[in-house]
CSV table of C-alpha atoms in Angstrom, one decimal:
chain,number,residue,atom,x,y,z
N,24,MET,CA,-15.1,9.8,30.8
N,25,LYS,CA,-17.1,11.0,27.7
N,26,ALA,CA,-15.2,14.3,27.6
N,27,TYR,CA,-11.9,12.4,27.8
N,28,ILE,CA,-12.9,10.0,25.0
N,29,LEU,CA,-14.0,12.9,22.8
N,30,ARG,CA,-10.6,14.7,23.4
N,31,ARG,CA,-8.7,11.6,22.5
N,32,LEU,CA,-10.7,11.1,19.3
N,33,LEU,CA,-10.0,14.7,18.3
N,34,ILE,CA,-6.3,14.2,19.0
N,35,MET,CA,-6.4,11.1,16.8
N,36,LEU,CA,-7.3,13.1,13.7
N,37,PRO,CA,-4.1,15.2,13.3
N,38,THR,CA,-2.1,12.2,14.5
N,39,PHE,CA,-3.7,10.1,11.7
N,40,CYS,CA,-3.1,12.8,9.2
N,41,GLY,CA,0.6,13.1,10.1
N,42,ILE,CA,1.1,9.4,10.0
N,43,SER,CA,-0.6,9.1,6.6
N,44,LEU,CA,1.7,11.8,5.3
N,45,ILE,CA,4.8,9.9,6.5
N,46,VAL,CA,3.5,6.6,5.0
N,47,PHE,CA,2.7,8.4,1.7
N,48,LEU,CA,6.2,10.0,1.5
N,49,VAL,CA,8.1,6.8,2.4
N,50,LEU,CA,6.3,4.9,-0.3
N,51,ASN,CA,6.5,7.5,-3.0
N,52,LEU,CA,10.1,8.6,-2.3
N,53,ALA,CA,11.4,5.0,-2.3
N,54,PRO,CA,13.7,4.2,-5.3
N,55,GLY,CA,12.1,2.5,-8.4
N,56,ARG,CA,9.0,3.0,-10.4
N,57,PRO,CA,5.9,0.7,-9.9
N,58,GLY,CA,5.1,-1.2,-13.1
N,59,ALA,CA,8.6,-0.4,-14.6
N,60,GLN,CA,8.8,-4.0,-15.8
N,61,GLN,CA,6.1,-3.0,-18.4
N,62,GLN,CA,8.3,-0.3,-19.8
N,63,SER,CA,10.6,-0.7,-22.8
N,64,THR,CA,14.2,0.3,-22.3
N,65,ASP,CA,15.0,0.7,-26.0
N,66,LEU,CA,13.9,4.2,-27.2
N,67,ALA,CA,14.7,3.3,-30.8
N,68,SER,CA,12.2,0.5,-30.7
N,69,ASP,CA,9.6,2.8,-29.1
N,70,LEU,CA,10.0,5.3,-32.0
N,71,ARG,CA,9.5,2.5,-34.5
N,72,GLY,CA,6.1,1.7,-32.7
N,73,GLN,CA,7.2,-1.7,-31.5
N,74,SER,CA,6.9,-1.3,-27.7
N,75,THR,CA,4.2,-1.3,-25.0
N,76,GLN,CA,5.2,2.2,-23.9
N,77,GLU,CA,1.7,3.6,-24.4
N,78,SER,CA,0.2,0.9,-22.2
N,79,PHE,CA,2.8,1.6,-19.5
N,80,GLN,CA,1.9,5.3,-19.7
N,81,ILE,CA,-1.8,4.5,-19.3
N,82,PHE,CA,-0.9,2.3,-16.3
N,83,ARG,CA,0.9,5.2,-14.6
N,84,GLU,CA,-1.9,7.7,-15.4
N,85,GLN,CA,-4.6,5.4,-14.0
N,86,PHE,CA,-2.9,5.3,-10.6
N,87,SER,CA,-1.6,9.0,-10.7
N,88,LEU,CA,2.0,7.8,-10.7
N,89,ASP,CA,2.8,10.4,-13.3
N,90,LYS,CA,1.9,13.3,-11.0
N,91,PRO,CA,4.2,15.2,-8.6
N,92,ILE,CA,4.1,14.0,-5.0
N,93,LEU,CA,3.1,17.0,-3.0
N,94,PHE,CA,3.1,20.2,-5.2
N,95,ASN,CA,2.7,20.6,-8.9
N,96,SER,CA,4.4,23.5,-10.6
N,97,ARG,CA,4.5,22.0,-14.1
N,98,PHE,CA,2.4,24.8,-15.5
N,99,ALA,CA,5.6,27.0,-15.2
N,100,LEU,CA,7.6,24.8,-17.5
N,101,GLU,CA,9.9,26.6,-19.9
N,102,PRO,CA,10.6,25.5,-23.6
N,103,ALA,CA,14.3,25.5,-22.9
N,104,GLU,CA,13.8,22.8,-20.2
N,105,LEU,CA,12.0,20.5,-22.5
N,106,GLU,CA,14.5,21.2,-25.3
N,107,HIS,CA,17.3,20.2,-23.0
N,108,LEU,CA,15.5,17.0,-22.0
N,109,LEU,CA,14.9,16.1,-25.6
N,110,LYS,CA,18.5,16.6,-26.5
N,111,VAL,CA,19.6,14.4,-23.6
N,112,SER,CA,17.1,11.7,-24.6
N,113,ALA,CA,18.3,11.9,-28.2
N,114,ARG,CA,21.9,11.7,-27.1
N,115,LEU,CA,22.7,15.1,-28.8
N,116,ILE,CA,24.6,16.3,-25.7
N,117,PRO,CA,26.9,14.2,-23.4
N,118,ALA,CA,24.9,12.4,-20.7
N,119,THR,CA,25.1,9.3,-18.6
N,120,ALA,CA,22.7,6.4,-19.0
N,121,ALA,CA,21.0,7.4,-15.8
N,122,GLU,CA,20.6,11.0,-16.9
N,123,GLN,CA,19.0,9.8,-20.2
N,124,ILE,CA,16.5,7.6,-18.4
N,125,ALA,CA,15.7,10.4,-16.0
N,126,ALA,CA,15.1,12.8,-18.9
N,127,ARG,CA,12.9,10.4,-20.6
N,128,GLU,CA,10.8,9.8,-17.5
N,129,ALA,CA,10.4,13.5,-17.0
N,130,LEU,CA,9.2,14.0,-20.5
N,131,GLU,CA,6.7,11.2,-20.1
N,132,ASP,CA,5.4,12.5,-16.8
N,133,PHE,CA,5.0,16.2,-17.9
N,134,GLY,CA,1.7,15.1,-19.5
N,135,GLU,CA,-0.6,17.9,-20.7
N,136,TYR,CA,1.7,20.6,-19.2
N,137,GLY,CA,4.4,19.9,-21.7
N,138,ILE,CA,2.2,19.9,-24.8
N,139,PRO,CA,2.3,23.6,-25.8
N,140,HIS,CA,6.1,23.6,-25.5
N,141,LEU,CA,6.5,20.3,-27.4
N,142,VAL,CA,4.3,21.7,-30.3
N,143,GLU,CA,6.5,24.8,-30.3
N,144,LEU,CA,9.7,22.9,-30.3
N,145,ILE,CA,8.5,20.5,-33.0
N,146,GLY,CA,7.5,23.5,-35.2
N,147,GLN,CA,10.9,25.2,-34.8
N,148,ALA,CA,12.8,22.0,-35.5
N,149,ASP,CA,10.7,21.2,-38.6
N,150,LYS,CA,11.3,24.7,-39.9
N,151,THR,CA,15.0,24.2,-39.5
N,152,VAL,CA,14.8,20.9,-41.4
N,153,ARG,CA,12.7,22.4,-44.2
N,154,ASP,CA,14.9,25.5,-44.6
N,155,ASN,CA,18.2,23.7,-44.6
N,156,SER,CA,17.6,20.1,-45.9
N,157,GLY,CA,19.6,19.7,-49.2
N,158,ASN,CA,18.2,16.5,-50.7
N,159,GLU,CA,14.4,16.0,-50.5
N,160,ALA,CA,14.7,12.5,-52.0
N,161,SER,CA,17.1,11.3,-49.3
N,162,PRO,CA,17.3,14.2,-46.8
N,163,ALA,CA,19.3,12.4,-44.1
N,164,ALA,CA,22.2,11.6,-46.4
N,165,SER,CA,23.1,15.3,-46.9
N,166,ASP,CA,22.1,16.7,-43.5
N,167,SER,CA,24.4,19.1,-41.7
N,168,ALA,CA,24.9,18.6,-38.0
N,169,GLU,CA,22.4,21.3,-37.2
N,170,VAL,CA,19.7,19.8,-39.5
N,171,ALA,CA,20.4,16.3,-38.2
N,172,ALA,CA,19.9,17.5,-34.6
N,173,ALA,CA,16.7,19.3,-35.5
N,174,ARG,CA,15.4,16.2,-37.2
N,175,HIS,CA,16.1,14.1,-34.0
N,176,ILE,CA,14.4,16.7,-31.8
N,177,ARG,CA,11.4,16.9,-34.2
N,178,ASP,CA,10.9,13.1,-34.4
N,179,LEU,CA,11.5,12.5,-30.7
N,180,GLY,CA,9.1,15.4,-29.9
N,181,VAL,CA,6.4,13.9,-32.0
N,182,TYR,CA,6.8,10.6,-30.0
N,183,PHE,CA,6.4,12.3,-26.6
N,184,LEU,CA,3.7,14.5,-27.9
N,185,LYS,CA,1.7,11.5,-28.9
N,186,LEU,CA,2.2,10.0,-25.4
N,187,ASN,CA,1.3,13.1,-23.5
N,188,ALA,CA,-1.6,14.3,-25.6
N,189,ARG,CA,-3.6,11.2,-25.0
N,190,ARG,CA,-6.1,11.9,-22.2
N,191,PRO,CA,-6.8,9.3,-19.4
N,192,LEU,CA,-10.3,8.0,-18.9
N,193,VAL,CA,-12.3,9.3,-16.0
N,194,ASP,CA,-12.9,6.7,-13.3
N,195,PRO,CA,-12.0,3.8,-15.5
N,196,PHE,CA,-12.6,1.1,-12.8
N,197,ASN,CA,-16.2,2.2,-12.0
N,198,SER,CA,-18.3,-0.9,-12.3
N,199,ALA,CA,-21.6,1.0,-12.7
N,200,PRO,CA,-20.8,4.3,-14.7
N,201,SER,CA,-23.5,6.8,-15.3
N,202,ASP,CA,-24.6,7.7,-18.8
N,203,GLU,CA,-22.8,11.0,-18.5
N,204,LEU,CA,-19.6,9.4,-17.4
N,205,ARG,CA,-19.9,6.8,-20.2
N,206,ALA,CA,-20.5,9.4,-22.8
N,207,LYS,CA,-17.5,11.5,-21.6
N,208,ASN,CA,-15.2,8.5,-21.7
N,209,GLN,CA,-16.4,7.7,-25.2
N,210,ARG,CA,-15.4,11.2,-26.3
N,211,ILE,CA,-12.0,10.8,-24.7
N,212,ASP,CA,-11.5,7.4,-26.3
N,213,SER,CA,-12.4,8.8,-29.7
N,214,GLU,CA,-9.9,11.6,-29.4
N,215,ASN,CA,-7.2,9.1,-28.2
N,216,ALA,CA,-7.9,7.0,-31.2
N,217,GLU,CA,-7.3,10.0,-33.4
N,218,ILE,CA,-4.0,10.8,-31.6
N,219,ARG,CA,-2.9,7.2,-32.0
N,220,GLU,CA,-2.8,7.7,-35.8
N,221,MET,CA,-0.8,10.9,-35.6
N,222,SER,CA,2.6,9.3,-35.6
N,223,TYR,CA,5.2,8.0,-38.0
N,224,ALA,CA,8.2,5.7,-38.2
N,225,LEU,CA,11.7,7.0,-38.2
N,226,ASP,CA,12.3,5.8,-41.8
N,227,ALA,CA,9.0,7.2,-43.1
N,228,PRO,CA,9.1,9.5,-46.2
N,229,GLU,CA,9.6,13.2,-45.4
N,230,ALA,CA,6.2,14.0,-47.0
N,231,GLU,CA,4.4,11.6,-44.7
N,232,LYS,CA,6.2,13.2,-41.7
N,233,ARG,CA,5.2,16.7,-42.7
N,234,ALA,CA,1.6,15.6,-43.2
N,235,ILE,CA,1.5,14.3,-39.6
N,236,LEU,CA,3.2,17.5,-38.3
N,237,ASP,CA,0.6,19.6,-40.0
N,238,LYS,CA,-2.1,17.5,-38.3
N,239,TRP,CA,-0.5,18.2,-35.0
N,240,GLN,CA,-0.4,21.9,-35.6
N,241,ALA,CA,-4.1,21.9,-36.6
N,242,TRP,CA,-5.0,19.6,-33.6
N,243,TYR,CA,-3.3,22.0,-31.1
N,244,GLY,CA,-4.8,25.1,-32.7
N,245,GLU,CA,-8.3,23.7,-32.0
N,246,ARG,CA,-7.5,22.9,-28.4
N,247,ARG,CA,-5.1,25.7,-27.4
N,248,GLN,CA,-7.4,27.1,-24.7
N,249,ARG,CA,-7.3,23.7,-22.9
N,250,TYR,CA,-3.6,24.3,-22.1
N,251,GLU,CA,-3.9,27.9,-20.9
N,252,TYR,CA,-4.1,28.4,-17.2
N,253,SER,CA,-5.5,31.3,-15.2
N,254,SER,CA,-4.1,32.3,-11.8
N,255,LEU,CA,-6.9,30.4,-10.1
N,256,ASP,CA,-6.1,27.3,-12.3
N,257,LYS,CA,-2.5,27.5,-11.3
N,258,VAL,CA,-3.3,27.6,-7.6
N,259,ARG,CA,-5.6,24.6,-8.1
N,260,VAL,CA,-3.0,22.7,-10.1
N,261,PHE,CA,-0.2,23.5,-7.6
N,262,PHE,CA,-2.1,22.0,-4.6
N,263,LEU,CA,-4.7,19.6,-6.0
N,264,ASP,CA,-3.2,18.0,-9.1
N,265,THR,CA,-0.8,15.8,-7.1
N,266,ARG,CA,-0.5,12.3,-5.9
N,267,PHE,CA,-1.1,13.3,-2.3
N,268,ALA,CA,-4.2,15.3,-3.1
N,269,ARG,CA,-5.8,12.5,-5.1
N,270,TYR,CA,-4.8,10.1,-2.5
N,271,TRP,CA,-6.6,12.1,0.2
N,272,ARG,CA,-9.7,12.6,-2.0
N,273,ASN,CA,-10.0,8.9,-2.1
N,274,LEU,CA,-9.2,8.4,1.6
N,275,VAL,CA,-11.9,10.8,2.7
N,276,LYS,CA,-14.4,8.6,0.8
N,277,LEU,CA,-12.8,5.5,2.4
N,278,ASP,CA,-11.7,4.5,-1.1
N,279,PHE,CA,-8.2,3.1,-1.3
N,280,GLY,CA,-8.4,2.8,-5.0
N,281,VAL,CA,-7.6,-0.2,-7.1
N,282,SER,CA,-4.7,-2.6,-6.8
N,283,LEU,CA,-1.9,-1.8,-9.3
N,284,VAL,CA,-1.4,-5.6,-9.8
N,285,SER,CA,-4.9,-7.2,-9.8
N,286,ARG,CA,-6.9,-4.1,-10.8
N,287,GLU,CA,-9.4,-5.0,-8.2
N,288,PRO,CA,-10.8,-2.6,-5.5
N,289,VAL,CA,-8.4,-2.6,-2.6
N,290,MET,CA,-11.1,-2.2,0.1
N,291,ASP,CA,-13.0,-5.2,-1.2
N,292,THR,CA,-9.9,-7.4,-1.2
N,293,LEU,CA,-9.0,-6.1,2.3
N,294,LEU,CA,-12.3,-7.0,3.7
N,295,SER,CA,-12.3,-10.4,2.0
N,296,LYS,CA,-8.9,-11.3,3.5
N,297,LEU,CA,-9.5,-9.6,6.9
N,298,LYS,CA,-11.8,-12.4,8.1
N,299,TYR,CA,-9.0,-14.9,7.9
N,300,SER,CA,-6.5,-12.8,9.8
N,301,LEU,CA,-9.1,-11.7,12.3
N,302,SER,CA,-10.1,-15.2,13.1
N,303,LEU,CA,-6.5,-16.3,13.6
N,304,SER,CA,-5.0,-13.2,15.3
N,305,VAL,CA,-7.9,-12.1,17.6
N,306,VAL,CA,-8.5,-15.7,18.9
N,307,SER,CA,-4.7,-16.1,19.3
N,308,LEU,CA,-4.5,-12.9,21.2
N,309,LEU,CA,-7.4,-13.8,23.5
N,310,LEU,CA,-5.9,-17.3,24.1
N,311,ALA,CA,-2.5,-15.8,24.9
N,312,TYR,CA,-4.0,-13.5,27.6
N,313,LEU,CA,-6.3,-16.2,29.0
N,314,VAL,CA,-3.4,-18.6,29.4
N,315,SER,CA,-0.7,-16.1,30.4
N,316,ILE,CA,-2.6,-14.5,33.2
N,317,PRO,CA,-3.0,-17.7,35.2
N,318,LEU,CA,0.5,-18.7,34.5
N,319,GLY,CA,1.8,-15.3,35.6
N,320,ILE,CA,-0.2,-15.5,38.8
N,321,PHE,CA,1.1,-19.0,39.5
N,322,SER,CA,4.7,-17.9,39.0
N,323,ALA,CA,4.3,-14.8,41.2
N,324,VAL,CA,2.6,-16.7,44.0
N,325,LYS,CA,5.1,-19.6,43.8
N,326,LYS,CA,8.1,-17.4,43.2
N,327,ASP,CA,11.4,-19.3,43.1
N,328,THR,CA,9.8,-22.7,43.7
N,329,PRO,CA,10.6,-25.7,41.5
N,330,GLY,CA,7.2,-25.2,39.8
N,331,ASP,CA,8.0,-21.6,39.0
N,332,ARG,CA,11.4,-22.6,37.6
N,333,ALA,CA,10.0,-25.5,35.6
N,334,LEU,CA,7.3,-23.3,34.1
N,335,THR,CA,9.8,-20.6,33.2
N,336,VAL,CA,12.2,-23.0,31.5
N,337,GLY,CA,9.3,-24.6,29.6
N,338,LEU,CA,7.9,-21.3,28.4
N,339,PHE,CA,11.2,-20.0,27.2
N,340,MET,CA,12.0,-23.2,25.4
N,341,LEU,CA,8.7,-22.7,23.5
N,342,TYR,CA,9.6,-19.1,22.9
N,343,SER,CA,12.9,-20.1,21.4
N,344,LEU,CA,11.3,-22.5,18.8
N,345,PRO,CA,10.7,-20.8,15.4
N,346,SER,CA,7.0,-20.9,14.4
N,347,PHE,CA,7.9,-22.3,10.9
N,348,PHE,CA,9.8,-25.2,12.6
N,349,VAL,CA,6.9,-26.1,15.0
N,350,ALA,CA,4.3,-25.7,12.2
N,351,THR,CA,6.2,-28.1,10.0
N,352,LEU,CA,6.6,-30.7,12.8
N,353,LEU,CA,2.9,-30.4,13.6
N,354,LEU,CA,1.9,-31.0,9.9
N,355,ILE,CA,4.3,-34.0,9.7
N,356,TYR,CA,3.2,-35.8,12.8
N,357,LEU,CA,-0.3,-34.6,13.7
N,358,SER,CA,-2.1,-34.0,10.3
N,359,VAL,CA,-3.9,-36.5,8.1
N,360,GLY,CA,-0.6,-36.8,6.1
N,361,SER,CA,1.2,-38.3,9.1
N,362,ASP,CA,2.9,-41.7,8.7
N,363,ILE,CA,1.6,-42.6,12.1
N,364,ALA,CA,-2.1,-43.6,11.6
N,365,TRP,CA,-3.3,-42.9,15.1
N,366,LEU,CA,-1.9,-39.4,15.1
N,367,ARG,CA,-3.8,-38.2,12.0
N,368,TRP,CA,-5.9,-35.8,14.0
N,369,PHE,CA,-6.0,-32.5,12.1
N,370,PRO,CA,-6.3,-31.3,8.5
N,371,THR,CA,-3.1,-30.5,6.6
N,372,GLY,CA,-4.1,-26.9,6.0
N,373,GLY,CA,-6.6,-24.6,4.4
N,374,TRP,CA,-9.5,-22.9,5.9
N,375,GLN,CA,-12.3,-25.4,5.4
N,376,SER,CA,-13.0,-28.9,4.1
N,377,GLN,CA,-14.1,-29.6,0.5
N,378,ASP,CA,-17.6,-30.5,1.6
N,379,PHE,CA,-18.0,-27.4,3.7
N,380,ASP,CA,-21.1,-26.2,1.8
N,381,GLN,CA,-22.9,-29.4,2.6
N,382,LEU,CA,-22.5,-29.1,6.4
N,383,THR,CA,-24.9,-27.7,8.9
N,384,THR,CA,-24.2,-24.4,10.6
N,385,TRP,CA,-22.8,-26.2,13.7
N,386,GLY,CA,-20.8,-28.5,11.4
N,387,LYS,CA,-19.3,-25.6,9.6
N,388,LEU,CA,-18.2,-24.0,12.9
N,389,LYS,CA,-16.6,-27.2,14.0
N,390,ASP,CA,-14.9,-27.7,10.6
N,391,VAL,CA,-13.3,-24.2,10.6
N,392,ALA,CA,-12.3,-24.6,14.3
N,393,TRP,CA,-10.7,-28.0,13.6
N,394,HIS,CA,-8.7,-26.4,10.7
N,395,LEU,CA,-7.5,-23.6,13.0
N,396,VAL,CA,-6.2,-25.7,15.9
N,397,LEU,CA,-2.7,-26.1,14.6
N,398,PRO,CA,-2.3,-22.5,13.2
N,399,LEU,CA,-3.6,-21.0,16.5
N,400,PHE,CA,-1.1,-23.0,18.5
N,401,CYS,CA,1.7,-21.8,16.3
N,402,LEU,CA,0.6,-18.2,16.7
N,403,THR,CA,0.0,-18.4,20.4
N,404,TYR,CA,2.8,-20.3,22.1
N,405,GLY,CA,5.5,-17.8,21.3
N,406,SER,CA,3.8,-14.9,23.2
N,407,LEU,CA,3.1,-16.9,26.4
N,408,ALA,CA,6.6,-16.4,27.8
N,409,ALA,CA,6.6,-12.6,27.4
N,410,LEU,CA,3.1,-12.0,28.6
N,411,SER,CA,3.4,-14.4,31.6
N,412,ARG,CA,6.6,-12.7,32.6
N,413,TYR,CA,5.0,-9.3,32.5
N,414,MET,CA,2.1,-10.6,34.5
N,415,ARG,CA,4.5,-12.2,37.0
N,416,THR,CA,6.6,-9.0,37.4
N,417,GLY,CA,3.5,-6.7,37.8
N,418,LEU,CA,1.9,-9.0,40.4
N,419,LEU,CA,5.1,-9.3,42.4
N,420,GLU,CA,5.3,-5.5,42.7
N,421,VAL,CA,1.7,-5.4,43.9
N,422,ILE,CA,2.1,-8.2,46.4
N,423,ARG,CA,4.8,-6.2,48.2
N,424,SER,CA,2.4,-3.2,48.6
N,425,ASP,CA,1.3,-2.1,52.0
N,426,TYR,CA,-2.4,-2.6,51.3
N,427,VAL,CA,-1.8,-6.3,50.3
N,428,ARG,CA,0.1,-6.8,53.6
N,429,THR,CA,-2.8,-5.2,55.4
N,430,ALA,CA,-5.3,-7.6,53.7
N,431,ARG,CA,-3.2,-10.5,54.8
N,432,ALA,CA,-2.9,-9.1,58.4
N,433,LYS,CA,-6.7,-9.1,58.5
N,434,GLY,CA,-6.7,-12.8,58.1
N,435,LEU,CA,-8.1,-12.9,54.5
N,436,PRO,CA,-7.5,-16.1,52.6
N,437,GLU,CA,-4.6,-16.0,50.2
N,438,SER,CA,-6.9,-16.6,47.2
N,439,GLU,CA,-9.0,-13.6,48.1
N,440,VAL,CA,-5.9,-11.4,48.7
N,441,ILE,CA,-4.5,-12.2,45.3
N,442,GLY,CA,-7.8,-12.4,43.3
N,443,ARG,CA,-9.5,-9.4,44.9
N,444,HIS,CA,-6.8,-7.0,46.0
N,445,ALA,CA,-3.7,-7.7,44.0
N,446,LEU,CA,-4.8,-9.0,40.6
N,447,ARG,CA,-6.5,-5.9,39.2
N,448,ASN,CA,-3.4,-3.7,39.7
N,449,GLY,CA,-1.1,-6.5,38.5
N,450,LEU,CA,-2.9,-6.5,35.1
N,451,LEU,CA,-1.6,-3.0,34.3
N,452,PRO,CA,1.7,-4.1,32.6
N,453,ILE,CA,0.1,-6.5,30.2
N,454,LEU,CA,-2.8,-4.1,29.4
N,455,THR,CA,-0.2,-1.6,28.3
N,456,LEU,CA,0.9,-4.1,25.6
N,457,LEU,CA,-2.5,-4.3,24.1
N,458,GLY,CA,-2.1,-1.1,22.0
N,459,GLY,CA,1.0,-2.5,20.3
N,460,LEU,CA,-0.5,-6.0,19.8
N,461,LEU,CA,-3.6,-4.9,17.9
N,462,PRO,CA,-1.9,-4.1,14.6
N,463,ALA,CA,-0.8,-7.7,14.4
N,464,VAL,CA,-4.5,-8.5,13.9
N,465,LEU,CA,-4.3,-6.8,10.5
N,466,GLY,CA,-0.8,-8.0,9.5
N,467,GLY,CA,-1.5,-11.6,10.3
N,468,SER,CA,1.3,-14.1,10.3
N,469,VAL,CA,3.0,-14.5,6.9
N,470,ILE,CA,4.8,-17.8,7.8
N,471,VAL,CA,1.9,-19.5,9.5
N,472,GLU,CA,-0.6,-18.4,6.8
N,473,TYR,CA,1.8,-19.7,4.1
N,474,ILE,CA,2.5,-23.0,5.7
N,475,PHE,CA,-1.1,-23.8,6.5
N,476,GLY,CA,-2.4,-22.4,3.2
N,477,ILE,CA,-4.6,-19.7,4.7
N,478,PRO,CA,-5.4,-16.8,2.3
N,479,GLY,CA,-5.1,-14.0,4.9
N,480,MET,CA,-3.5,-10.6,5.1
N,481,GLY,CA,0.1,-11.6,5.6
N,482,LEU,CA,0.7,-13.1,2.2
N,483,TRP,CA,-1.2,-10.3,0.5
N,484,VAL,CA,0.9,-7.6,2.1
N,485,ILE,CA,4.2,-9.3,1.3
N,486,GLU,CA,3.2,-9.8,-2.4
N,487,ALA,CA,2.2,-6.1,-2.5
N,488,ILE,CA,5.6,-5.0,-1.2
N,489,TYR,CA,7.5,-7.1,-3.7
N,490,GLN,CA,5.3,-5.8,-6.6
N,491,ARG,CA,5.3,-2.2,-5.2
N,492,ASP,CA,1.5,-2.1,-5.1
N,493,TYR,CA,1.2,1.3,-3.5
N,494,ASN,CA,-2.5,1.3,-2.9
N,495,VAL,CA,-2.5,-2.0,-1.1
N,496,ILE,CA,0.5,-1.1,1.1
N,497,MET,CA,-1.0,2.3,2.1
N,498,ALA,CA,-4.4,0.7,2.9
N,499,VAL,CA,-2.8,-1.9,5.2
N,500,GLN,CA,-0.5,0.6,6.9
N,501,LEU,CA,-3.3,3.2,7.5
N,502,SER,CA,-5.5,0.5,8.8
N,503,SER,CA,-2.7,-0.6,11.2
N,504,THR,CA,-2.4,3.1,12.2
N,505,ILE,CA,-6.1,3.2,13.1
N,506,LEU,CA,-5.7,0.0,15.1
N,507,VAL,CA,-2.8,1.4,17.0
N,508,LEU,CA,-4.7,4.6,17.9
N,509,VAL,CA,-7.8,2.6,18.9
N,510,GLY,CA,-5.6,0.2,20.9
N,511,LEU,CA,-3.9,3.0,22.8
N,512,LEU,CA,-7.4,4.4,23.7
N,513,LEU,CA,-8.7,1.1,24.8
N,514,THR,CA,-5.5,0.6,26.9
N,515,ASP,CA,-6.1,3.9,28.7
N,516,LEU,CA,-9.7,3.1,29.3
N,517,SER,CA,-9.0,-0.3,30.6
N,518,TYR,CA,-6.7,1.2,33.3
N,519,ALA,CA,-9.8,2.7,34.9
N,520,LEU,CA,-11.5,-0.7,34.9
N,521,VAL,CA,-8.8,-2.5,36.8
N,522,ASP,CA,-7.5,0.4,39.0
N,523,PRO,CA,-10.2,2.3,40.9
N,524,ARG,CA,-7.7,5.1,41.7
N,525,ILE,CA,-7.6,6.1,38.0
N,526,ARG,CA,-10.4,8.5,36.9
N,527,TYR,CA,-10.8,10.4,33.6
N,528,GLN,CA,-12.3,13.8,34.4
C-alpha cells in the first residue's frame, strides 16, 4: 500500500506540471489584455503627457504581463523592426487600426531590450531633422516629407523610450522589506524620477527638444553596459525572463502573487474565503452521501414497488428544480422576512448574526449552523437523485451475484445479506464519483452564495474571470487540480476498504 501511494504521488508531479502549463497557456493566450481599461487609446494625448499610460505600464510590469509567455528572444531585436513599428504607430506607412494598436503594444512590451535601438533611431532621426530643417524659428512649417517623418519618429521614439527606460520596483508588494531591498527600490525610484523629467510636448521649442535628446544620449552612455548581453545572459533571458518562468518561481514557493484587481496577496484571500466554501460544500457532500446511500439501498431492495417509484419521482422532481428558484422560495416563505409569522424560522442570509461576537462558543456554532440550513439544503437536494440512482444500480448488480444468492441460501436474514455481503461492493459506483466531486469544494456555488450573501469562493472566482485577474484564476484552477488528483487517489484507496478482493501491492 505504501509503495502504491508513493508511486501515485510521484505520478502526480508531472501530471500537475502538465495541467499547470495548460492552464497557464489558456489564460495567457486568451484574447484581450488585463487592465486594458486603464490604457489610453489616443496616442496624441499620450504624447502631450495627458494620459495614464505610465501607470498602465507600471501595472503590466508589476504582474509580468509585458513579458513573453514561454520564451524570450527580445535580446535579438533589430533596429529595422523597431523602426517599422514606430512608422506604423506614427501612421507614416499604411496600416489598419488593429495593426497600429499591435505595433504600439509591441513597443511598450519590449522594455529594456528595445532601449539601445530606440536611442540609435532617435539619434539618426534627430540628425536628419538638424541637417535638413530649413526654418529654425518654425521648423515644421518648412519641413520636407523626409524631415517630417524623421521628426515624427524622433518624438514618438522619445515617448516610448521614456516608458521603457523606467525600471520596475523589486517586490513592490512586500509588506516587510529588508533594508537592502528598501535601499535598492529607493535608487530605482530616484532614477525613474529623473527619467520622468526627460520628455517634452509635441509643440515644445526645438531647442528644448534637443536639450532633452542630449540628456538621453548622456543617460544611455552612462548605462550602456546594462543593455549588453553575454551568451550566458541570453540563455538566461530566453528561458527565465518570461511569464511562465516567473509564474513557476512563485508557484514553487506556494506564492500565487498579488491580485491584479485588489492588489492583495492571492493566497491570503484564498484561505480567507475557503472556510466559507468548505463549510458549505464539504457538509453538503457528506449529507448527500449519507442520505443517498440509504435511499439507494431502499430503492434496490424494494425494486419496482410503489415505494421505489414514488421515491424516484420525488427525487427527480427535486433534481429538476433550479437551485436559484428553490433558494428564492425558501427565503420568501421560511426566513425572518416571510409574510407568514409562524414560518419565520431561518435568517435571510449571511454567515452569522450581528451579535455573533457576544455569543458563547456553543452559541456561535449554533448561530452559524442555523444560517447554513437553507444554503445546505439548496446545495444538497439536487445531487440526491444522481447519487441514489448510482447506489441503486450498483447494489442491484451485486444482489444478482452468486455469493449473495449463497448467503440467502444459508438462511441469513435479508438485512445481514444486504448490509454485510452486498453493501460494500455496491458502494463502488458512488465512490468513483468522489474524485470529480471534490473540486466543487473549492469552486463553491456561485448562485447559492450570491442569494444567501455568503462571501465564499464562487463569487470571487466569477469576479476574477470578468476582470481577467490571472493570478486569482490560476490559483483557483491549480487548487482544483490538486483536489482532483487527491480525490482520484482517495477513490482508489477507498476501493480496498469496501472490496476485500482489491489489494495494492
